[in-house]
Short mmCIF file of C-alpha atoms in Angstrom, two decimals:
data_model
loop_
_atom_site.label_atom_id
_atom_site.label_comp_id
_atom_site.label_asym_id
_atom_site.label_seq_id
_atom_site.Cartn_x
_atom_site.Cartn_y
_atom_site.Cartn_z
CA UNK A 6 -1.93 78.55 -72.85
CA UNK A 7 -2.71 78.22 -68.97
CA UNK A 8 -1.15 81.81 -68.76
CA UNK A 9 -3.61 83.22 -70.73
CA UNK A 10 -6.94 81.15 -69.05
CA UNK A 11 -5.10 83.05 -65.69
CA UNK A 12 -4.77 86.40 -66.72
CA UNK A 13 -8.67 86.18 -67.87
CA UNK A 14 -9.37 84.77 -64.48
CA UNK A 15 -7.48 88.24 -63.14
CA UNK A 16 -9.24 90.09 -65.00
CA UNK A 17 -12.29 88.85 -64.36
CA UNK A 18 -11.78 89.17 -60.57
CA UNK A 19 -10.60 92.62 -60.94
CA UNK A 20 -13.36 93.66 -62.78
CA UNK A 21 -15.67 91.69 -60.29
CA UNK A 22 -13.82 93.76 -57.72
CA UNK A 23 -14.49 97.14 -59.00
CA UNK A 24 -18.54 96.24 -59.89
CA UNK A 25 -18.70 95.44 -56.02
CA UNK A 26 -16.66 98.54 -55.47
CA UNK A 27 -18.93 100.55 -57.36
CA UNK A 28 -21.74 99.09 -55.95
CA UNK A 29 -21.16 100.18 -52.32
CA UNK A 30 -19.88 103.64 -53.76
CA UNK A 31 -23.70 103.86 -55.17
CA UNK A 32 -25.09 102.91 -51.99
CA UNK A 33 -23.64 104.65 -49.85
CA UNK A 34 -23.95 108.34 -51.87
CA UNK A 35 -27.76 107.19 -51.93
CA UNK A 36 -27.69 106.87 -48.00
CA UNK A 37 -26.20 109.69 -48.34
CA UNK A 38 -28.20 111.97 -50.18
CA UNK A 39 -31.34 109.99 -48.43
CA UNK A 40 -30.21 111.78 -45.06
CA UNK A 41 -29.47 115.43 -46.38
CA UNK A 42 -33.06 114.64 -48.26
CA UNK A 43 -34.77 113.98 -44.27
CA UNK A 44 -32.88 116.39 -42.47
CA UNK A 45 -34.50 119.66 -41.82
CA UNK A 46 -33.13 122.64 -43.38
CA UNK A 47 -31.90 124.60 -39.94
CA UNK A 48 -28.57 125.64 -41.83
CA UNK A 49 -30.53 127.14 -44.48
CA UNK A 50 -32.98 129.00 -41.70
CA UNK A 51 -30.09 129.90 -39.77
CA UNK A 52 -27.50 131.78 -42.36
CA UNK A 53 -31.02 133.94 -44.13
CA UNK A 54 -31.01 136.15 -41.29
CA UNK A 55 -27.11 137.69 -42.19
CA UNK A 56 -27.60 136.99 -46.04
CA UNK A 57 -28.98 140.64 -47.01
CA UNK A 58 -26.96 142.75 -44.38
CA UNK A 59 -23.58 144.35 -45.55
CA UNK A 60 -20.43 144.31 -43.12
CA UNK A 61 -18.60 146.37 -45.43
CA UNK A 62 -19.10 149.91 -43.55
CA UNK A 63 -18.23 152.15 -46.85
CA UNK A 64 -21.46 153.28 -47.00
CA UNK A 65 -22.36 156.71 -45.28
#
């Protein structure tokens, strides 16, 4: 019977392991997405000015 009381003990550590896992996944995609959210949009400015032109040269 003390097998079993250990396994649950694993278990319990695993899954206490993956919740704090998890956790600082969460966080850190929040920081994340906090920082693209403040940063100005100079790549956005910056790649408008070539959007509309075509390189292709077929046309005559």
């Amino acid at each position: 019977m003390s097998e079993r009381s250990g396994d649950k003990k694993k278990a319990e550590s695993r899954e206490d392991r993956l919740r704090a896992a998890l956790r600082a996944n969460l966080q850190r995609r929040k920081a994340q997405a906090r920082a693209r959210a403040d940063k100005p949009d100079q790549d956005n400015d910056a790649g408008s000015d070539t959007a509309g032109s075509d390189t292709g040269g077929d046309e005559s």
